[in-house]
PDB file of C-alpha atoms in Angstrom:
ATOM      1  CA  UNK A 273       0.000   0.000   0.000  1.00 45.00           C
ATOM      2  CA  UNK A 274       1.765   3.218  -0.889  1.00 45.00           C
ATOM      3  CA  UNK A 275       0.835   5.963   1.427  1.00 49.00           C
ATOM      4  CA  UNK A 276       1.520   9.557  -1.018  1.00 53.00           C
ATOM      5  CA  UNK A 277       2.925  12.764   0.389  1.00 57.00           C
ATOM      6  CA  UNK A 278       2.419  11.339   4.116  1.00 58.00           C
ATOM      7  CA  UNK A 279       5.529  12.010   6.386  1.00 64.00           C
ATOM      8  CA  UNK A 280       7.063   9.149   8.233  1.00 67.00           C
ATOM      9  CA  UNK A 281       7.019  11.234  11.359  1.00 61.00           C
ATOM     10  CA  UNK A 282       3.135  11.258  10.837  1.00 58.00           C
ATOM     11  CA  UNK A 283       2.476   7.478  10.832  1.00 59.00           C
ATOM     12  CA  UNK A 284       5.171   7.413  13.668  1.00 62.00           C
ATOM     13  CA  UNK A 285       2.598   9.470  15.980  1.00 59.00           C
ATOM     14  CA  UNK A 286      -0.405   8.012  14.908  1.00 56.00           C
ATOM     15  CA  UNK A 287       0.898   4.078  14.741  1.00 59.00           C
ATOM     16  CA  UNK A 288       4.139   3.877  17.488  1.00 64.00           C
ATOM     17  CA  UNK A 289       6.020   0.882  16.377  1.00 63.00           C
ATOM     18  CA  UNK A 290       3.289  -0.597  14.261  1.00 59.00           C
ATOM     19  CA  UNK A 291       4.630   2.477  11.418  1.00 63.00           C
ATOM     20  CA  UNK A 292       7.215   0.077  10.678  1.00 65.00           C
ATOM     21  CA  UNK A 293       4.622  -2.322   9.083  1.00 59.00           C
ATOM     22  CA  UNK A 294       3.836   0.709   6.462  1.00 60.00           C
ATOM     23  CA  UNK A 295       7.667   2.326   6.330  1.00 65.00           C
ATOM     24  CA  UNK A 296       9.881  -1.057   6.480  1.00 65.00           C
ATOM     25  CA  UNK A 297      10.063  -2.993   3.199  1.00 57.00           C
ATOM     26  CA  UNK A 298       8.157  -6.147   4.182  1.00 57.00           C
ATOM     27  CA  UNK A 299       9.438  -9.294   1.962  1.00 63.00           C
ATOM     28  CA  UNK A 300       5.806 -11.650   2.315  1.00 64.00           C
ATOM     29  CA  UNK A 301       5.075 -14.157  -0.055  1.00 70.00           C
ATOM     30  CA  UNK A 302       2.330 -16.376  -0.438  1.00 71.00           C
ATOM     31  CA  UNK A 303       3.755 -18.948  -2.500  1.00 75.00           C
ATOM     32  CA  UNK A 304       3.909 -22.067   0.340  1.00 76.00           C
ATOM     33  CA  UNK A 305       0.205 -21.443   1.108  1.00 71.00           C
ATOM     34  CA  UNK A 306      -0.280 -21.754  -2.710  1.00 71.00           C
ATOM     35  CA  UNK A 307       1.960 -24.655  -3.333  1.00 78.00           C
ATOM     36  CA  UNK A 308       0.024 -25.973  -0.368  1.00 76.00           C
ATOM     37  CA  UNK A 309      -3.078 -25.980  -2.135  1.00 68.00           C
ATOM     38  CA  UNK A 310      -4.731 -23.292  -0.288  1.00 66.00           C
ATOM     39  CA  UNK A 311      -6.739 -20.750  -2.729  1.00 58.00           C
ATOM     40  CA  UNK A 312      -7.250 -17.102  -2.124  1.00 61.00           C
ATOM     41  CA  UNK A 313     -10.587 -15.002  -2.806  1.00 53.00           C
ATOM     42  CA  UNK A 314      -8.617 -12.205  -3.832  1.00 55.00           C
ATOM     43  CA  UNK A 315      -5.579 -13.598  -5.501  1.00 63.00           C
ATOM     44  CA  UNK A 316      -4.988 -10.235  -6.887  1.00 66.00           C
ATOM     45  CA  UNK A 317      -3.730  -7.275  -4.288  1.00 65.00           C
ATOM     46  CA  UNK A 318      -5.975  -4.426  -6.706  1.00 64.00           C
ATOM     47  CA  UNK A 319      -8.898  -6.570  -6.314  1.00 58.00           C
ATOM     48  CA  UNK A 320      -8.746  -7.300  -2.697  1.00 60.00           C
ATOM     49  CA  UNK A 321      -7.781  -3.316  -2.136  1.00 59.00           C
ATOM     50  CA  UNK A 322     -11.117  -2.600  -4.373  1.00 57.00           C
ATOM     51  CA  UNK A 323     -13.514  -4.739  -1.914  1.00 51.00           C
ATOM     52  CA  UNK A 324     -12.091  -3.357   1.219  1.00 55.00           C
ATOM     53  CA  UNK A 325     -12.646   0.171  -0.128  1.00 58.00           C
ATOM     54  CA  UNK A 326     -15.478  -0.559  -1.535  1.00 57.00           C
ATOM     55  CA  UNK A 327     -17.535  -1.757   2.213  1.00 58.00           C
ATOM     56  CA  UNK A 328     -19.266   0.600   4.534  1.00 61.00           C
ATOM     57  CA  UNK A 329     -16.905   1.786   6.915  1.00 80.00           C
ATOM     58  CA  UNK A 330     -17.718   2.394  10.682  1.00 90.00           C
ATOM     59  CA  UNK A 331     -20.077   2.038  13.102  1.00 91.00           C
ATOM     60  CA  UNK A 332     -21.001   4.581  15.978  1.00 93.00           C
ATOM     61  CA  UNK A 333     -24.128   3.024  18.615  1.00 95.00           C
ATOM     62  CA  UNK A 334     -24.909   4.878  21.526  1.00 96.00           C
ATOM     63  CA  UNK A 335     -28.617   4.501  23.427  1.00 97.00           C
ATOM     64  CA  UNK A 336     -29.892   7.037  25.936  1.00 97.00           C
ATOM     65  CA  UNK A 337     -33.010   6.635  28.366  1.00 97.00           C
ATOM     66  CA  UNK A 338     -35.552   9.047  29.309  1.00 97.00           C
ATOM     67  CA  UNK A 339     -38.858   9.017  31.684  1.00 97.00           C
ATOM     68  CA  UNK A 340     -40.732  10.319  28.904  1.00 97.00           C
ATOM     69  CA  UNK A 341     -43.690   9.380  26.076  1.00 97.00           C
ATOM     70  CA  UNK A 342     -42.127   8.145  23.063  1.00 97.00           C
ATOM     71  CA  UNK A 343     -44.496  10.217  20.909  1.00 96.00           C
ATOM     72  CA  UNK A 344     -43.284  13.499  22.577  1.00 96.00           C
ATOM     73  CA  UNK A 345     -39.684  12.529  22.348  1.00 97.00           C
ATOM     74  CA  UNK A 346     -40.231  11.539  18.416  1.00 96.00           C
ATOM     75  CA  UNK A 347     -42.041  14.689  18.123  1.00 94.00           C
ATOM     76  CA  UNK A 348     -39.394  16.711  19.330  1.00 95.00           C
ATOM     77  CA  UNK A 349     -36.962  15.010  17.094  1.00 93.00           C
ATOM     78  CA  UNK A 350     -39.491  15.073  14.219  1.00 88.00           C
ATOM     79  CA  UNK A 351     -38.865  18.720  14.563  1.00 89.00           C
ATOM     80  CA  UNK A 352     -35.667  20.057  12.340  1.00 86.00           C
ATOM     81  CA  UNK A 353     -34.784  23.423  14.520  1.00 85.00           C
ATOM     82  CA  UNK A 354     -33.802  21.444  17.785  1.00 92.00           C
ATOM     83  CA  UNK A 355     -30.928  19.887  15.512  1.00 90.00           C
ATOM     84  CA  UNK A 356     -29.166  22.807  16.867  1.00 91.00           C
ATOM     85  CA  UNK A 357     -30.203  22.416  20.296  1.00 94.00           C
ATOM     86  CA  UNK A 358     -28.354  19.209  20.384  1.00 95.00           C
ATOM     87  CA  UNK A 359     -25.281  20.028  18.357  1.00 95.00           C
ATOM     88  CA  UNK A 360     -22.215  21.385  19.825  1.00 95.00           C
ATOM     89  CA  UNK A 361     -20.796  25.393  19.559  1.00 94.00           C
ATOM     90  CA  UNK A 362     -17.558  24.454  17.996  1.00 93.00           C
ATOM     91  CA  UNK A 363     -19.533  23.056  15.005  1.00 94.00           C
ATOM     92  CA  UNK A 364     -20.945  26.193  14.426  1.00 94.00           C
ATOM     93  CA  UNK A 365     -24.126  24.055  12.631  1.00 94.00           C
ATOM     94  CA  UNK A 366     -26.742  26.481  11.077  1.00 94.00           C
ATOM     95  CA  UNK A 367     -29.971  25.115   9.161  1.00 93.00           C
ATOM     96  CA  UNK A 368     -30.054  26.657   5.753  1.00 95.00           C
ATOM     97  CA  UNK A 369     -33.191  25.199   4.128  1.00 94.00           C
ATOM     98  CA  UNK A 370     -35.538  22.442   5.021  1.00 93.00           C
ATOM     99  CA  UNK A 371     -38.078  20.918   2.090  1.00 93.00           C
ATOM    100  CA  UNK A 372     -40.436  20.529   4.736  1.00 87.00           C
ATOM    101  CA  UNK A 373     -41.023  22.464   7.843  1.00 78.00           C
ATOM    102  CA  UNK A 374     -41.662  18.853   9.785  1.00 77.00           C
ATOM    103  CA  UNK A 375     -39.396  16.077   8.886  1.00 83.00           C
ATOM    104  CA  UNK A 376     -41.019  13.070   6.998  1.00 89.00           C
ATOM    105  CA  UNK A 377     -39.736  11.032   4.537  1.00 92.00           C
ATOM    106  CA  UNK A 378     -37.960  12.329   1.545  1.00 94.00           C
ATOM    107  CA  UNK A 379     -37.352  15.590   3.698  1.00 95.00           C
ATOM    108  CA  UNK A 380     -34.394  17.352   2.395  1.00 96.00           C
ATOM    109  CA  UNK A 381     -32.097  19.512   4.763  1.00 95.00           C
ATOM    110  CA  UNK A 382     -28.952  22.073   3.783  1.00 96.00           C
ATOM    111  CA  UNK A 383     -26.908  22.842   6.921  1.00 94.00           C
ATOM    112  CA  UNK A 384     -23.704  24.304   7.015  1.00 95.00           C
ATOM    113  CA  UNK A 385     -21.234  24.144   9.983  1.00 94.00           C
ATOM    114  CA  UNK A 386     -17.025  24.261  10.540  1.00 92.00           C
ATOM    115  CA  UNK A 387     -15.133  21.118  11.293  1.00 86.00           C
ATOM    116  CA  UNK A 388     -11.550  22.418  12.901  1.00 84.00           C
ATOM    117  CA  UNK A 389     -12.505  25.548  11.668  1.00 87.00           C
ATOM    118  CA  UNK A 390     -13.155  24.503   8.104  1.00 89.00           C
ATOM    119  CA  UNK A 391     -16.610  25.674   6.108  1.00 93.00           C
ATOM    120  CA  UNK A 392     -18.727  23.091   5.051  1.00 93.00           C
ATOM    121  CA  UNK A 393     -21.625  22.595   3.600  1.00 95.00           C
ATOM    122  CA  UNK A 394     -23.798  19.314   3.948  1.00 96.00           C
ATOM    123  CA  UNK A 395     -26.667  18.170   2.688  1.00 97.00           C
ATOM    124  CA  UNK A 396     -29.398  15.445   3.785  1.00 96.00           C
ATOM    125  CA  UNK A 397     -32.271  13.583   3.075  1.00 96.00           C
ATOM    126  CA  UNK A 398     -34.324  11.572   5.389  1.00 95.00           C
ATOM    127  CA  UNK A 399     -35.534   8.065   4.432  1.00 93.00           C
ATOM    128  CA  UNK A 400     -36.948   4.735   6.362  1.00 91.00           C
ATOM    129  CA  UNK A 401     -39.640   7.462   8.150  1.00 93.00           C
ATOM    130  CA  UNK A 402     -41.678   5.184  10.299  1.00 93.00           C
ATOM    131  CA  UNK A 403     -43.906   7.465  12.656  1.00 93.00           C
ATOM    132  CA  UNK A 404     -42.962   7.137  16.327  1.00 94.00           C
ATOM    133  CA  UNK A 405     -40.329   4.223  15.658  1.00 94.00           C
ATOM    134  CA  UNK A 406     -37.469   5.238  13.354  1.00 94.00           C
ATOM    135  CA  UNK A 407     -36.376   7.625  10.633  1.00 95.00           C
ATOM    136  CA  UNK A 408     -32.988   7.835   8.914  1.00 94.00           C
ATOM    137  CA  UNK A 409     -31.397  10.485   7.518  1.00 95.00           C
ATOM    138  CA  UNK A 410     -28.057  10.048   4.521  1.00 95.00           C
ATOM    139  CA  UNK A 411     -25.767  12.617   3.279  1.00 96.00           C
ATOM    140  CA  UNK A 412     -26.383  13.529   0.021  1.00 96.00           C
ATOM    141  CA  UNK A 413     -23.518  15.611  -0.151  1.00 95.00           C
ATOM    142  CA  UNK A 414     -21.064  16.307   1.748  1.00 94.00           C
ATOM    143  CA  UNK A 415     -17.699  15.500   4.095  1.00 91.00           C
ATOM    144  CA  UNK A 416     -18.148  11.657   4.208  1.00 93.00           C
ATOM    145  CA  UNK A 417     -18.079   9.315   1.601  1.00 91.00           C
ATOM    146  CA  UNK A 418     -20.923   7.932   2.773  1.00 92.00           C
ATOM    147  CA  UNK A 419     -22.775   8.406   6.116  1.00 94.00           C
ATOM    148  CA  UNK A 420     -26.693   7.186   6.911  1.00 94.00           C
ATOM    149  CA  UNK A 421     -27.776   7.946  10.944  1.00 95.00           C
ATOM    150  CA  UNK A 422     -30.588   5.929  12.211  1.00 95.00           C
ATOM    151  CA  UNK A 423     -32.749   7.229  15.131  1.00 96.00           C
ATOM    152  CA  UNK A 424     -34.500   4.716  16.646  1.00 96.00           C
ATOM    153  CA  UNK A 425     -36.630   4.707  19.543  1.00 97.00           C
ATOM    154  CA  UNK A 426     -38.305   2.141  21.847  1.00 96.00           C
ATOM    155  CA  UNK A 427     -40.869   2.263  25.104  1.00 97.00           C
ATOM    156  CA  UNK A 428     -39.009   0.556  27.871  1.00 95.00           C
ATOM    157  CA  UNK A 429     -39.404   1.238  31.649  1.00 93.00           C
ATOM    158  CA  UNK A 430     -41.889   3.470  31.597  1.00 94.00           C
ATOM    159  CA  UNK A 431     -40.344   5.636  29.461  1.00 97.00           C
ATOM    160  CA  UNK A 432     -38.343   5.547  25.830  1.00 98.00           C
ATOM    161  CA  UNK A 433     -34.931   4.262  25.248  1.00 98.00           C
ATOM    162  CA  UNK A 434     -33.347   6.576  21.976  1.00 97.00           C
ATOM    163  CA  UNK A 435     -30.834   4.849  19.909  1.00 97.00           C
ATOM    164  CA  UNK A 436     -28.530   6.250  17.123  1.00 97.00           C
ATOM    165  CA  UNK A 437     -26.653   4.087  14.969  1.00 95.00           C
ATOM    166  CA  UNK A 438     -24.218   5.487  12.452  1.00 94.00           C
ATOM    167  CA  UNK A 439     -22.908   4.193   9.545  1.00 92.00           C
ATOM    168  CA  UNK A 440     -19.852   6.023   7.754  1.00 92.00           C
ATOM    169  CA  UNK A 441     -17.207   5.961   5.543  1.00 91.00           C
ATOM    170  CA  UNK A 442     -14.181   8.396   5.469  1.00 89.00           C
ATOM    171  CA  UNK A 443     -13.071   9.942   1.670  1.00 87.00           C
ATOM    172  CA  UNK A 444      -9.312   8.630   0.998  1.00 82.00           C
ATOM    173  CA  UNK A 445      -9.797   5.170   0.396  1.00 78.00           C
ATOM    174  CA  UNK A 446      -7.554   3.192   2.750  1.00 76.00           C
ATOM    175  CA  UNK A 447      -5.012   5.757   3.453  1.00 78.00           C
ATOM    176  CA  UNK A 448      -7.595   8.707   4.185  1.00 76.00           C
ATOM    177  CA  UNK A 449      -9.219   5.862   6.447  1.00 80.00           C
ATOM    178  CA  UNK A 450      -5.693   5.561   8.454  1.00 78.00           C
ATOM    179  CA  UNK A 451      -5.105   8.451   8.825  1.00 77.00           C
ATOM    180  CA  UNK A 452      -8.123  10.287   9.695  1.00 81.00           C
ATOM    181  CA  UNK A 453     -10.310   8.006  11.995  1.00 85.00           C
ATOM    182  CA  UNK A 454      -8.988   8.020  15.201  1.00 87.00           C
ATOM    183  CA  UNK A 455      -9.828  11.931  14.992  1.00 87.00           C
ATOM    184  CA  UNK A 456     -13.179  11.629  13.449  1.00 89.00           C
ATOM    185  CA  UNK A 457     -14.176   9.144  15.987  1.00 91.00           C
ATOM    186  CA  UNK A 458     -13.298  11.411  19.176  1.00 92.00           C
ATOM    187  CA  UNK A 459     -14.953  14.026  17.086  1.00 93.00           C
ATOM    188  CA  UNK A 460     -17.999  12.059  17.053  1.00 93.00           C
ATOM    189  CA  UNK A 461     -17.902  10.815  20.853  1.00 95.00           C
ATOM    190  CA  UNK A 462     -17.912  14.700  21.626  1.00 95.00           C
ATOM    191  CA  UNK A 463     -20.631  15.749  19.704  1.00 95.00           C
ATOM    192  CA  UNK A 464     -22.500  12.440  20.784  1.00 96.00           C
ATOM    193  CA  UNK A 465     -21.836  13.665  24.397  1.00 96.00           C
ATOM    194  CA  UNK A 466     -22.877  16.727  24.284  1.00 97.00           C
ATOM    195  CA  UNK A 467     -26.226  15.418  22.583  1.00 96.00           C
ATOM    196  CA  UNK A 468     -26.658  13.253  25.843  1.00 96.00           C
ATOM    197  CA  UNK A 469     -26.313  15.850  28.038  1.00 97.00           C
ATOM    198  CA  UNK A 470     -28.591  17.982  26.602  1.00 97.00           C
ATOM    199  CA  UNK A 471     -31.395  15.295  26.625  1.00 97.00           C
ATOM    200  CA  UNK A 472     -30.844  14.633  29.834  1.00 96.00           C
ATOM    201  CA  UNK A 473     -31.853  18.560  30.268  1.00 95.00           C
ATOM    202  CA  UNK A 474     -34.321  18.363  28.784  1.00 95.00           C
ATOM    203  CA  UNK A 475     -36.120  15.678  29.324  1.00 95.00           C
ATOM    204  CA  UNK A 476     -34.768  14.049  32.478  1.00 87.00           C
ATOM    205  CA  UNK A 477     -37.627  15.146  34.630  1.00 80.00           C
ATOM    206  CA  UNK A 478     -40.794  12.847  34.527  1.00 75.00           C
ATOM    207  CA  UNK A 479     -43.609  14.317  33.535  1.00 64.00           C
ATOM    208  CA  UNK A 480     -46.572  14.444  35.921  1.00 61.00           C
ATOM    209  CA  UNK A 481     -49.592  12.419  35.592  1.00 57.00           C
ATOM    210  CA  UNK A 482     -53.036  13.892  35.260  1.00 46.00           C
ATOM    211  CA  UNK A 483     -53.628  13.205  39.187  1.00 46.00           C
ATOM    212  CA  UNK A 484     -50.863  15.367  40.334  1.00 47.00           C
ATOM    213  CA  UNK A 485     -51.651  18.066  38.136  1.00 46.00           C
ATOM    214  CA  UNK A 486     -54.939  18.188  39.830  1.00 41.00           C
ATOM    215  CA  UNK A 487     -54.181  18.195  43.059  1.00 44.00           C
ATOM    216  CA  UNK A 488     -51.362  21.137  42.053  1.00 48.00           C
ATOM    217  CA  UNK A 489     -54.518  22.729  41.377  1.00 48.00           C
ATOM    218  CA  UNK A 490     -55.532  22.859  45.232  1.00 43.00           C
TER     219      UNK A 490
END
């Protein structure tokens, strides 16, 4: 694998002594396993490189409870302007057009926030909309080479249980994959934070049932 226009003192920081795997000539061949009888899927190094690039990437699954109705919390996230309420300052994230002004399927968003201080501009569309279970949304376009986030959410306990599962894939191929993931994955854990926290804000406290509010009344 030939790693372009990346310093050795890079891969040194990222990798420690497993660099020398990518700046040591390695001498490897497969010829005993083949003279052994033993047949590869991907005899050819291009092809096997092609199917490797070619798979989804990463996952990112985090689930948060709340003592609340699962139709107010899918309501609130049904709702496009509390996407900033739950993103981070550093992202900067502004909404810039919505297709729809409640989210449903087909929905189309353009946002456009900084990512270490960089512009960007993203754009999303929301698919798998199932009322009060799940909706999806997938970058159109983009920073990712591919990214779908699945919100999915559950009655448990007396209240709901809110999943998100993220799929993504980093542009690069292989080498932008290497050498990129470990920060886009602490990226992610601190946005992902900072979206629990302000749940829990929001909707930590259990709503009162139609009894108490009565006898508030009194």
């Amino acid at each position: 694998i030939v790693l372009p226009n990346v310093p050795s003192f890079v891969l040194k920081l990222i990798f420690g002594e497993m660099s020398r795997l990518l700046l040591d000539s390695q001498k490897v061949s497969a010829q005993k396993a083949v003279d052994l009888g033993y047949k590869f899927i991907y005899p050819k190094l291009n092809n096997a490189l092609k199917v490797v690039c070619e798979q989804i990437g990463h996952k990112f699954i985090t689930e948060q409870w709340v003592p609340q109705p699962i139709d107010r919390i899918f309501d609130f996230f049904s709702n496009p302007k509390n996407l900033e309420i739950l993103t981070p300052d550093f992202l900067h994230f502004k909404i810039l057009k919505i297709s729809h002004s409640q989210i449903q399927e087909g929905t189309v968003l353009d946002y456009q926030l900084k990512l270490h201080g960089i512009a960007v501009k993203w754009q999303s569309r929301i698919l798998d909309w199932v009322p009060g279970k799940r909706f999806s949304d997938q970058q159109v376009r983009g920073p990712y080479a591919f990214w779908h986030h699945t919100h999915e959410f559950y009655e448990s306990r007396g209240g709901t249980v809110i999943r998100d599962n993220v799929v993504y894939k980093l542009p690069g191929g292989v080498p932008g994959d290497i050498l990129a993931h470990t920060y886009i994955k602490k990226d992610l854990e601190k946005i992902f934070i900072f979206r629990r926290d302000q749940i829990e804000k929001l909707f930590a406290q259990k709503p009162k049932s139609s009894l108490e509010q009565a006898s508030n009344k009194y």
